[in-house]
Coordinates of C-alpha atoms and ligand atoms in Angstrom, one line a residue:
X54 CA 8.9 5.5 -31.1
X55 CA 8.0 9.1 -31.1
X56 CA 10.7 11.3 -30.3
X57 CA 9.7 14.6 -28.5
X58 CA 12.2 18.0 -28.7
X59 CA 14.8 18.2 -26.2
X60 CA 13.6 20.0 -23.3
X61 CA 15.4 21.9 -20.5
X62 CA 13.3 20.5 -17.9
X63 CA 11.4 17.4 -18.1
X64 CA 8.3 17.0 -14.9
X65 CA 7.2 13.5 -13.9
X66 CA 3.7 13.8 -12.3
X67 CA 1.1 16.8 -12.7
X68 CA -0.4 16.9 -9.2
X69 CA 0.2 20.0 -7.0
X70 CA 4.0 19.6 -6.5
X71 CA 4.7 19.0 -10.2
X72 CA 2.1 22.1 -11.6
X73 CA 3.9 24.5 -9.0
X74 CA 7.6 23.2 -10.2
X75 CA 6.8 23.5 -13.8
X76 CA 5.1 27.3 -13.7
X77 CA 8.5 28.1 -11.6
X78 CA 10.9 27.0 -14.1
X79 CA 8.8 27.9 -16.5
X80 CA 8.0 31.5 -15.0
X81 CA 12.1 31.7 -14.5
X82 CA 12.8 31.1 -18.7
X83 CA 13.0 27.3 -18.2
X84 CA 10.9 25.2 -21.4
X85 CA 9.2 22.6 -19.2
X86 CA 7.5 18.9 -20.5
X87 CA 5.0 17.6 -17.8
X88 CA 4.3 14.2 -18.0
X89 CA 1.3 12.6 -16.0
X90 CA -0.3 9.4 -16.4
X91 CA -3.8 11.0 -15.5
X92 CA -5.8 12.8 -18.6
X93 CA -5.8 16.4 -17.1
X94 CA -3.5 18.0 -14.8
X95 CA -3.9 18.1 -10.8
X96 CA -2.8 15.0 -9.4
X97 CA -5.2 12.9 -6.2
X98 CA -5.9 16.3 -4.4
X99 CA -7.6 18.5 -7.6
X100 CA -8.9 15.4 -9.3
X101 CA -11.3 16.5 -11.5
X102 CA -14.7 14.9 -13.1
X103 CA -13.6 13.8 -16.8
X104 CA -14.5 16.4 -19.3
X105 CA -17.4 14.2 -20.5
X106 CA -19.5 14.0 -17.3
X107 CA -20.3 17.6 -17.9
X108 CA -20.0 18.2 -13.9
X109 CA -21.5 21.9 -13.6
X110 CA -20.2 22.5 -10.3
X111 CA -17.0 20.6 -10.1
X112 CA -15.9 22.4 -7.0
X113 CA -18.6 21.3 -4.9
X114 CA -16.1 18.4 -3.8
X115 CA -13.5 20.4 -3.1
X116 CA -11.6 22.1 -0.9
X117 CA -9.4 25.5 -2.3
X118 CA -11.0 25.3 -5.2
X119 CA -9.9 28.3 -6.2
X120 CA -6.4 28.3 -5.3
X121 CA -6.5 25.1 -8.1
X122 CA -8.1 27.5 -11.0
X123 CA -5.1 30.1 -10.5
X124 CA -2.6 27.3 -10.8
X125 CA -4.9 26.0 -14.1
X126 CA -4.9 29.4 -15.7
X127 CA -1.3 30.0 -15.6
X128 CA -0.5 26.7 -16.5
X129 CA -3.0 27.3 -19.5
X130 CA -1.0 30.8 -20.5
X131 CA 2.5 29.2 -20.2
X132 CA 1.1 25.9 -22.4
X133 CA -0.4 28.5 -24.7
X134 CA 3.0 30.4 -24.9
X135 CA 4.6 27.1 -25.9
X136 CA 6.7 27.6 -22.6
X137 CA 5.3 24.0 -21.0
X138 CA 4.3 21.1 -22.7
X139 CA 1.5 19.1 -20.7
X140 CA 1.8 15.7 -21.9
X141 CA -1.0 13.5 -21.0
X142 CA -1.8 9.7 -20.6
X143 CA 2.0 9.5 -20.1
X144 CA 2.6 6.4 -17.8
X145 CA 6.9 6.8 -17.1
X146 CA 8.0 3.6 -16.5
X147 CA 12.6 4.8 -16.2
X148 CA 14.1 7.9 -16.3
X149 CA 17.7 7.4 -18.1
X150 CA 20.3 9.0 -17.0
X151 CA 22.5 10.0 -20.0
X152 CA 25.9 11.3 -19.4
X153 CA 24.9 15.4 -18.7
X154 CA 20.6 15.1 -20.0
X155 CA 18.2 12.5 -19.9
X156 CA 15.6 10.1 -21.4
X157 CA 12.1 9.8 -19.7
X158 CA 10.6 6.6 -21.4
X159 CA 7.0 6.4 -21.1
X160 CA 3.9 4.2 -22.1
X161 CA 1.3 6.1 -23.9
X162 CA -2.6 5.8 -22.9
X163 CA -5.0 3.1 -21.1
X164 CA -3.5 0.4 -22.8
X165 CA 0.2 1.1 -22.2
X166 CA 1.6 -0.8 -25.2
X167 CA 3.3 2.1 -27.1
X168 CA 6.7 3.8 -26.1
X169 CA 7.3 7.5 -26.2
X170 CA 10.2 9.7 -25.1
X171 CA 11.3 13.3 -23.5
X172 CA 15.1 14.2 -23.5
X173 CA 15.6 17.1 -21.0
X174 CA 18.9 18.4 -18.9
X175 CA 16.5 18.3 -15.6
X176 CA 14.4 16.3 -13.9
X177 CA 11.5 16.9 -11.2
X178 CA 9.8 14.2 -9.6
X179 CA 6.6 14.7 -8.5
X180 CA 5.1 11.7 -8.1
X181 CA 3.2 12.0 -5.1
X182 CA 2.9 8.6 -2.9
X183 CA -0.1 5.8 -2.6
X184 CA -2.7 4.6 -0.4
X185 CA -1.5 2.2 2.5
X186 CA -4.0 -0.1 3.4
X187 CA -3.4 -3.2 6.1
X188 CA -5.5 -6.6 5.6
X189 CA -8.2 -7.9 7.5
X190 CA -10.6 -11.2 7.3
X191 CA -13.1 -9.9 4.8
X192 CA -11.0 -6.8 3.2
X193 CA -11.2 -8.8 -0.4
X194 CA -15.1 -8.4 -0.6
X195 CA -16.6 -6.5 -3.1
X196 CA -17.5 -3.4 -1.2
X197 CA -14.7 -2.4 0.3
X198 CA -12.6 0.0 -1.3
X199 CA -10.0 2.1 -0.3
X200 CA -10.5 5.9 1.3
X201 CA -8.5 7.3 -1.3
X202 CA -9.9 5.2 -4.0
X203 CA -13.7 6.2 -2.3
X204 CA -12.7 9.9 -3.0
X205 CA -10.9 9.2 -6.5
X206 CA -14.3 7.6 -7.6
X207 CA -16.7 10.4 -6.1
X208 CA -13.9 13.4 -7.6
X209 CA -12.9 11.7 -11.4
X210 CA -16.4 9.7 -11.7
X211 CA -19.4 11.6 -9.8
X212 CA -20.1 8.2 -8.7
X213 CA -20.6 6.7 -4.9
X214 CA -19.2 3.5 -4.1
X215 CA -22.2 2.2 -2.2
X216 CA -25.4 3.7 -0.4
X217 CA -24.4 2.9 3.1
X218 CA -20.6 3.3 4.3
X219 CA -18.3 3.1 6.8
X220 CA -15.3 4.9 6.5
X221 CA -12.1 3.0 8.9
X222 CA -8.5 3.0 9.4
X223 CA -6.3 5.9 10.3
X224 CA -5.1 9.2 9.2
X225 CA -6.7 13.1 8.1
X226 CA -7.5 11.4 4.8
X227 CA -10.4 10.1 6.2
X228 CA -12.2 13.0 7.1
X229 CA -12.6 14.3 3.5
X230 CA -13.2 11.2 2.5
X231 CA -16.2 10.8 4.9
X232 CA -17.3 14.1 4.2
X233 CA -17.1 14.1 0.7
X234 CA -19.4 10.6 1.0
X235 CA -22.0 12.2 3.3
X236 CA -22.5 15.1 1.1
X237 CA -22.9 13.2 -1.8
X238 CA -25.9 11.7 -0.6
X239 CA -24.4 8.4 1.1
X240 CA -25.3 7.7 4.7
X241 CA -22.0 7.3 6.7
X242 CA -23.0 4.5 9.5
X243 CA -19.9 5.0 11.5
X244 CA -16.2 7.0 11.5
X245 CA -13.6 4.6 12.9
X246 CA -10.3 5.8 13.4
X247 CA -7.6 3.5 15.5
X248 CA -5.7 6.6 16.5
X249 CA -6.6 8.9 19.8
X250 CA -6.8 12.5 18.4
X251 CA -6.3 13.5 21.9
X252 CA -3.0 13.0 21.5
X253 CA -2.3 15.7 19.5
X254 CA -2.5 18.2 22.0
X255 CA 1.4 17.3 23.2
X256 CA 2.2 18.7 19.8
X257 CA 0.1 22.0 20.4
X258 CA 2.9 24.3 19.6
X259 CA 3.5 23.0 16.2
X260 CA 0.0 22.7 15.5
X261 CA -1.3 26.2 16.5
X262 CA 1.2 27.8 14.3
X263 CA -0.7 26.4 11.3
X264 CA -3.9 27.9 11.5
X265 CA -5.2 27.0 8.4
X266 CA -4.7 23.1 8.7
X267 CA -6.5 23.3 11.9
X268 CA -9.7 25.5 10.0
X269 CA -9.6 22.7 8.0
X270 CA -9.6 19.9 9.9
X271 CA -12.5 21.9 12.0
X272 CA -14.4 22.5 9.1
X273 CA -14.2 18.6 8.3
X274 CA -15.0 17.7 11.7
X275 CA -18.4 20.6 11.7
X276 CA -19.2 18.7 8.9
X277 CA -19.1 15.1 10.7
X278 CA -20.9 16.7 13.6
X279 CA -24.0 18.6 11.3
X280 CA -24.8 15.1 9.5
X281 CA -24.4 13.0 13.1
X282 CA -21.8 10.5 11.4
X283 CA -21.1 8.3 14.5
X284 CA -17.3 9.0 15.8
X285 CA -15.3 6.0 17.1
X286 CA -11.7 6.8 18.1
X287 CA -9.6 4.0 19.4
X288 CA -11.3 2.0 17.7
X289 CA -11.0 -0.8 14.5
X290 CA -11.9 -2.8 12.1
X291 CA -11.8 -5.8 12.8
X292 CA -14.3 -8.2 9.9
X293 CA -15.8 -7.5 6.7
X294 CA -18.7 -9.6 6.5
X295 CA -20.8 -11.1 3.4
X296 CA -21.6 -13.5 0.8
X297 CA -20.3 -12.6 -2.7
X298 CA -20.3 -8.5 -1.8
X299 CA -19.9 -6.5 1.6
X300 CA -23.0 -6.9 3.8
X301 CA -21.8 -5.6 7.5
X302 CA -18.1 -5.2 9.1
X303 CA -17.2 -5.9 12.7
X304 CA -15.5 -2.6 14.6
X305 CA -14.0 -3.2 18.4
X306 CA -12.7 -0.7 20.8
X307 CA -8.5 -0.8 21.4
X308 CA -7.0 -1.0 24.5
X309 CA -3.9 1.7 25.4
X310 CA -1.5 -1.0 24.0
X311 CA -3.2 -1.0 20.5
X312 CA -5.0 -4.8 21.2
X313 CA -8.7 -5.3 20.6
X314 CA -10.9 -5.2 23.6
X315 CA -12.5 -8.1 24.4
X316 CA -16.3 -7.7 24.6
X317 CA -16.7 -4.4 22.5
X318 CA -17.2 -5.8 19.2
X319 CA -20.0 -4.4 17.1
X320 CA -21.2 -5.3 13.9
X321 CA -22.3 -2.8 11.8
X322 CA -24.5 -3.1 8.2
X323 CA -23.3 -1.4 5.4
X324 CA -22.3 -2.1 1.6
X325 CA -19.3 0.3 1.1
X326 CA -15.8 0.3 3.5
X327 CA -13.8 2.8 2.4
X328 CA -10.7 1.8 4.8
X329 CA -7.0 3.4 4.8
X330 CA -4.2 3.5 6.8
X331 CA -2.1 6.3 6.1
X332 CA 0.1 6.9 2.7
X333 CA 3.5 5.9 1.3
X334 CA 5.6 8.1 -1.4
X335 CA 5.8 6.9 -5.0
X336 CA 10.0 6.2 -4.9
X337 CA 10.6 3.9 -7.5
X338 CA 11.7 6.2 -10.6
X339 CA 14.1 7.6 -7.6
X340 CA 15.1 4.3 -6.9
X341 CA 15.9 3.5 -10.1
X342 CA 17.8 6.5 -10.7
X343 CA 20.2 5.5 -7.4
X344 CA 18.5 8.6 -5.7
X345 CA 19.0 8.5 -2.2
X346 CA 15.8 7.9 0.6
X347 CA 15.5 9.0 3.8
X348 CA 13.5 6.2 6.0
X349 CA 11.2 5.5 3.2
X350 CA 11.2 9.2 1.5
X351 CA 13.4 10.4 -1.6
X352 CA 16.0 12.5 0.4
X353 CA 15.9 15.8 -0.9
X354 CA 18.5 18.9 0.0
X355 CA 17.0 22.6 1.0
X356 CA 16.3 23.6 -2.6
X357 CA 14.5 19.7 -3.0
X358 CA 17.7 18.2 -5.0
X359 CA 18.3 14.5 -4.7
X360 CA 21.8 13.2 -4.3
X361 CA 21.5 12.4 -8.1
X362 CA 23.1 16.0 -10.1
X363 CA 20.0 17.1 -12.2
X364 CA 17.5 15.2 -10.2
X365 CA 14.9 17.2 -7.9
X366 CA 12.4 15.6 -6.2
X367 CA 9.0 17.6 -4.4
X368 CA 5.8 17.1 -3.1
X369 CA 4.8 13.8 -1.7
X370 CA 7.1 11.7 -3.2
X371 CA 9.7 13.2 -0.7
X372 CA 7.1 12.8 2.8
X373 CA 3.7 12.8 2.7
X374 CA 2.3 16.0 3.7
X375 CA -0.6 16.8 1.7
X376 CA -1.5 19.9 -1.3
X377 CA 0.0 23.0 0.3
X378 CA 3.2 21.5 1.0
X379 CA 3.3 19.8 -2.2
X380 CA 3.3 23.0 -4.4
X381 CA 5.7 25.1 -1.7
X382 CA 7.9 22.2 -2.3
X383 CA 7.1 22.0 -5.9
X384 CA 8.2 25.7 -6.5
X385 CA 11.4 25.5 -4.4
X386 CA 12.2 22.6 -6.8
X387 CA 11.1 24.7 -10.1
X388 CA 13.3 28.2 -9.1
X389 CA 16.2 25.8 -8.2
X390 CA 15.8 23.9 -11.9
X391 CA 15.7 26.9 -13.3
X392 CA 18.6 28.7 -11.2
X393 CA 20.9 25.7 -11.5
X394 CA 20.3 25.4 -15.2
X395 CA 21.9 29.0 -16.0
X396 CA 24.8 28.1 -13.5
X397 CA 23.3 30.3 -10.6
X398 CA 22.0 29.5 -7.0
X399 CA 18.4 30.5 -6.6
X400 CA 17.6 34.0 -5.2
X401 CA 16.9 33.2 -1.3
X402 CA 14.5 36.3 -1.8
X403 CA 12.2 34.6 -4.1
X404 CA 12.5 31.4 -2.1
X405 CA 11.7 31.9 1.4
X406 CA 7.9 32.8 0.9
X407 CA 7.4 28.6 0.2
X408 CA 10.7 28.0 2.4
X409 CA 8.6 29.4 5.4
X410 CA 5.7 27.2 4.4
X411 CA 7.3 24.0 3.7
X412 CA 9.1 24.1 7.3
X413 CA 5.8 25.0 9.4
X414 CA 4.2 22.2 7.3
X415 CA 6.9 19.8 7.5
X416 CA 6.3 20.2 11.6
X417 CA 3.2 20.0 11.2
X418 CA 2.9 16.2 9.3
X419 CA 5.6 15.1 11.6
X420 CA 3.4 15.7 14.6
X421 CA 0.4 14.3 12.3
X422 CA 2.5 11.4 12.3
X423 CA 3.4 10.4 15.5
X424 CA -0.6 10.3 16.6
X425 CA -1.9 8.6 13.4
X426 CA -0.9 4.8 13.1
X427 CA -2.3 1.6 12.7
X428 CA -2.9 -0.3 15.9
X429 CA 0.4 -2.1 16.9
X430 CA -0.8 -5.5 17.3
X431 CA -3.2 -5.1 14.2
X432 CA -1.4 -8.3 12.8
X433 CA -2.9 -10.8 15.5
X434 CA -6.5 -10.1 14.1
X435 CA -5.2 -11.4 10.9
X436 CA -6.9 -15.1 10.7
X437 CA -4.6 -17.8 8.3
X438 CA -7.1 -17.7 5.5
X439 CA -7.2 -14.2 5.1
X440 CA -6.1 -13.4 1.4
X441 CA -2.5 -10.6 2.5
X442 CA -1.0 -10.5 -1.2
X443 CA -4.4 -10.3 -3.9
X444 CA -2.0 -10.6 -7.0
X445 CA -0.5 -13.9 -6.0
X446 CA -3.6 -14.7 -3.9
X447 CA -0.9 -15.5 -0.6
X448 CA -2.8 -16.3 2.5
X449 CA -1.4 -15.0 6.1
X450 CA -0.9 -18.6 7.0
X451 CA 1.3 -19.3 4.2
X452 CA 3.3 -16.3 5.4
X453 CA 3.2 -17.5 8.6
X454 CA 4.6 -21.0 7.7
X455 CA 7.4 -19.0 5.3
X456 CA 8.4 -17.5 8.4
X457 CA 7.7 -20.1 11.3
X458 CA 8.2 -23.3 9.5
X459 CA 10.5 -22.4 6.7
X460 CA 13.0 -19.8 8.9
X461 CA 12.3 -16.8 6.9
X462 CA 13.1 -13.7 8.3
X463 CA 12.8 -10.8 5.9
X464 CA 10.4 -9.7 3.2
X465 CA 12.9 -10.8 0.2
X466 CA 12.9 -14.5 2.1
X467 CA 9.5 -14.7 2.4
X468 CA 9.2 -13.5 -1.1
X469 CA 10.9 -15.8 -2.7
X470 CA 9.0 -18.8 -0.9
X471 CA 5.7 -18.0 -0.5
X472 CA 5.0 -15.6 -4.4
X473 CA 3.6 -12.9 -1.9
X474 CA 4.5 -9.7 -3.8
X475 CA 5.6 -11.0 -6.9
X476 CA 2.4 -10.1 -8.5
X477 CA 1.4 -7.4 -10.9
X478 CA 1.5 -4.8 -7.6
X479 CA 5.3 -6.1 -7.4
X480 CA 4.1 -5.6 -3.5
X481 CA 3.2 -2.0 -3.9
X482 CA -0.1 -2.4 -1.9
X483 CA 0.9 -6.0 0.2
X484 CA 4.1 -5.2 1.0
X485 CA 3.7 -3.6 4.7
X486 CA 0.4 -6.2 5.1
X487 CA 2.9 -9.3 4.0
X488 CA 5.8 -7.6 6.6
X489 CA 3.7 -7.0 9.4
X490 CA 2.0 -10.6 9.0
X491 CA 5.6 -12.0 9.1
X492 CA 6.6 -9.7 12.0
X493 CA 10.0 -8.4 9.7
X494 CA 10.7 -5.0 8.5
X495 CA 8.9 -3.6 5.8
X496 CA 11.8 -2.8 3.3
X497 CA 11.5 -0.6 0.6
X498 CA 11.9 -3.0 -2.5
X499 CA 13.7 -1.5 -5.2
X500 CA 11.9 -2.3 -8.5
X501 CA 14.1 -2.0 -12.2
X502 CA 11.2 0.1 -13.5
X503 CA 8.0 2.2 -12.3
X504 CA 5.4 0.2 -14.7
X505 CA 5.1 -2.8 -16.2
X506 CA 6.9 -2.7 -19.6
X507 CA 5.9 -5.4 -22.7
X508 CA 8.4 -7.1 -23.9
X509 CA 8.5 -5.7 -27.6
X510 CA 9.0 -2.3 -26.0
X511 CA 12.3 -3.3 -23.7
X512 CA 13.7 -5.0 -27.0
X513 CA 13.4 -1.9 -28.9
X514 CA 16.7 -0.7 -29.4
X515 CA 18.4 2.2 -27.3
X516 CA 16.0 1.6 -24.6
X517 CA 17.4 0.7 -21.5
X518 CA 16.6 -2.7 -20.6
X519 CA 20.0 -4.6 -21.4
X520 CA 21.6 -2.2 -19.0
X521 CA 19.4 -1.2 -16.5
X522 CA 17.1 -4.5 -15.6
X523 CA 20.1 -6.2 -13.6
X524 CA 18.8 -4.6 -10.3
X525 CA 17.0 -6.9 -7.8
Ligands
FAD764 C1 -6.2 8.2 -4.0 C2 -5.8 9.4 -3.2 C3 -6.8 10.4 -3.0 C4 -6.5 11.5 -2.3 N1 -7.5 12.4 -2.0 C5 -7.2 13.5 -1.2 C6 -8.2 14.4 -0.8 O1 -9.3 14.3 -1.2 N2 -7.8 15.4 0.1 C7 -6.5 15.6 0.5 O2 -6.3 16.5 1.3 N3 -5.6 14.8 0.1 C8 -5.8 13.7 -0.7 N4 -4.9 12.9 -1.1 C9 -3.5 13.2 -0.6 C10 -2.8 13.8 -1.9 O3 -1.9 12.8 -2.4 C11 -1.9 15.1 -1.6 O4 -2.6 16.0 -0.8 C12 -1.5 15.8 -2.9 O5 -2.3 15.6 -4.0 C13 0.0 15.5 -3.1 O6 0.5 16.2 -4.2 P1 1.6 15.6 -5.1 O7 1.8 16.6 -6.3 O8 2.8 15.3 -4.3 O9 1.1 14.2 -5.6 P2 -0.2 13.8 -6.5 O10 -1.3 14.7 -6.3 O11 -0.4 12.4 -6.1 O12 0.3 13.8 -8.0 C14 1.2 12.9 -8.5 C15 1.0 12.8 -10.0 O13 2.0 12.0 -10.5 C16 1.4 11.1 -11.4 N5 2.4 9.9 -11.5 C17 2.8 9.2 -10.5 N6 3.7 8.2 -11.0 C18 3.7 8.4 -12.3 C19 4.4 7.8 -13.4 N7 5.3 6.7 -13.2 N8 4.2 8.2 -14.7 C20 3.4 9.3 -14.9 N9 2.7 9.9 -13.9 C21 2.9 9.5 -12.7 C22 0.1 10.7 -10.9 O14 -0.8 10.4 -11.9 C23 -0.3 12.1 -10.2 O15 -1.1 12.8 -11.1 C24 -5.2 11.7 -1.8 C25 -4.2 10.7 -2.1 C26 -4.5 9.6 -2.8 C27 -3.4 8.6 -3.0

């Protein structure tokens, strides 16, 4: 097992929230290890081409480029200065919680067969959250992807995911997404988002005091408009069609209640869905630490501590919220570490620049959130052969039966007698498609550990499987 140095401050995720913590702490005196699963700094939002595409203008996907190369350089200095250590290919699967430090244990590199370790007195969470995506007759065909995973391809790969899209679901994701598409060459038959954006004008207070978000979401929208990409609101998916790979889908206007409106179906060609419906924080190193959530959020204090001493959590992984409130978080959390460390509270001076930030921002996602959900009765368009859990290969009927024939009334239940979730996802992406097919409450399942671990690792001795893998 390789052993690293003990470390003041150990950083679990290397997007926007856990760059901002770690230059913090590290600008404060603190010696900082960033681990990340990804091979270069910047999390989902700076997602960069891999050094061997040779991308000469990596930026032309991106939005504040520039604000990411400030944040690069500085990291660069303090990894230079031997301040932080950025560690790479780093998938952490527990974080131990020794008596007054603890142990990150991670799984090195694409194949994730061989342990390594970082001892530190502080830990920062930063592990930003996932896509959400509901199912739908046809959503298994090759061709439909997620938005996220759309963007991920065009941002880490330079590559398209088809010729022809349609980009569906709900949520502000989806406008980068589309845009990003279009002006990489792909023609973007239709927009389809279930939500009314209408609706945001109740929240017009909260939104006008965040100028920038609403430049941006303009800008996106200028873009739509300048490359005609047909807009749809109220409206859904409600088919993905084909033989072997996606050929057309099937969108239909909602009615106020959020039920298809008979008679509006279309059918539209294309070879690419990119389809999402909204995002869920990464919780399950929290989880396993006995960190506290909020709903389904790591509950964090003002200076983004969990209920767990020497435990912070920021960025999405604690709301989602997007970039800038990732890193204001992120630096609250990284002055705090670095305060709390010495024995001191943090200077409210040097917080309340990102303190002022993180509360417009967190008013402005929680108005964001109230307008953009998934059609309420999304769940009756859901035919019995439709594929909800891909791992296990669960059909909605099954479910159905679990729940109708067999008296099962909870996620667990229908677990347990159907296989739905028990997969290699352990329900990460079927979980709210298996709940809302059941019509019971999407739980947050508490997994033992973040990643699959192979056997021969757990055995190894002072790891923490004997002790730790009792949980449910
Ligand atoms: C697929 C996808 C694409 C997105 N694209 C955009 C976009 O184009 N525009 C936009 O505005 N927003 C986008 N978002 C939203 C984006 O998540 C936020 O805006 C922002 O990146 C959140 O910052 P963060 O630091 O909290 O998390 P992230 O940026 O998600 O960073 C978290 C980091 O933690 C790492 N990590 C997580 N778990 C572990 C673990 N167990 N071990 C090791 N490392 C771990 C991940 O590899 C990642 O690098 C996207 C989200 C997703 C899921």
């Amino acid at each position: 097992m390789n052993s690293a140095e003990h470390q003041d401050l150990a950083v679990i995720g290397a997007g926007p929230a856990g760059v901002a913590a770690a230059l913090a702490a590290a600008d404060a005196g603190a010696r900082v290890t960033i681990l990340d699963s990804a091979p270069q700094a910047g999390g989902q939002f700076y997602r960069r081409p891999a050094a061997g595409l040779g991308a000469r203008r990596p930026q032309a996907l991106h939005h504040a480029w520039g604000t990411w190369q400030s944040l690069n350089a500085r990291l660069r200095a303090h990894v230079e200065a031997g301040r932080v250590r950025h560690v790479t290919d780093r998938h952490v699967w527990f974080v131990e919680r020794l008596e007054t430090r603890f142990t990150v244990h991670a799984l090195i590199g694409p194949e994730q067969t061989e342990p390594d370790t970082v001892t530190a007195d502080a830990v920062v969470l930063a592990t930003g959250g996932y896509e959400k995506v509901l199912p739908f007759p046809g959503w298994t065909l090759p061709g439909v992807v997620t938005a996220g995973g759309a963007q991920a391809m065009l941002k880490g790969g330079l590559v398209l995911p088809g010729r022809t899209a349609v980009v569906a679901g709900t949520g502000p994701l989806l406008m980068p997404v589309a845009a990003g598409l279009a002006a990489a060459g792909a023609t973007i038959a239709a927009y389809i988002e279930s939500a009314d954006p209408k609706s945001l004008a109740r929240h017009a207070s909260t939104l006008v005091r965040n100028p920038a978000k609403l430049a941006e979401g303009a800008q996106y929208g200028a873009a739509l408009a300048r490359r005609r990409i047909p807009v749809r609101t109220r409206h859904t998916v409600v088919r993905a069609h084909g033989t072997g790979r996606l050929e057309a889908v099937t969108v239909a206007a909602l009615d106020a209640d959020g039920r298809i409106r008979p008679g509006t179906a279309r059918r539209i060609p294309c070879d690419t869905l990119a389809v999402g419906h909204g995002m869920l924080p990464h919780t399950d190193l929290a989880q396993a630490l006995d960190c506290t959530l909020d709903g389904v959020n790591v509950a964090v204090d003002d200076e983004q501590r969990t209920d767990v001493p020497g435990v912070w959590a920021a960025g999405e992984a604690t709301g989602i919220g997007g970039a800038v409130l990732s890193r204001a978080e992120g630096e609250i959390a990284g002055l705090s570490v670095a305060a709390r460390l010495l024995g001191a509270a943090p200077d409210p001076r040097v917080l309340s620049a990102a303190e002022s930030v993180r509360t417009r921002l967190r008013a402005f996602f929680a108005a964001i959130d109230t307008v953009y959900a998934p059609p309420a009765h999304w769940a009756e368009s859901v035919t019995d052969d439709t594929v909800v859990c891909r791992c296990e290969e669960v059909t909605a009927g099954e479910i159905r039966e679990a729940v109708d024939g067999l008296g099962a009334g909870d996620l667990r239940t229908v677990k347990l007698l159907t296989r739905a979730g028990m997969g290699w996802c352990q329900g990460r992406v079927c979980a709210p498609g298996v709940a809302g097919v059941a019509g019971c409450p999407a739980d947050t399942a508490r997994r033992p550990f973040a990643r699959p671990v192979p056997l021969d690792v757990l055995a190894q001795p002072g790891n923490p499987s004997r002790n730790e893998a009792s949980h449910d």
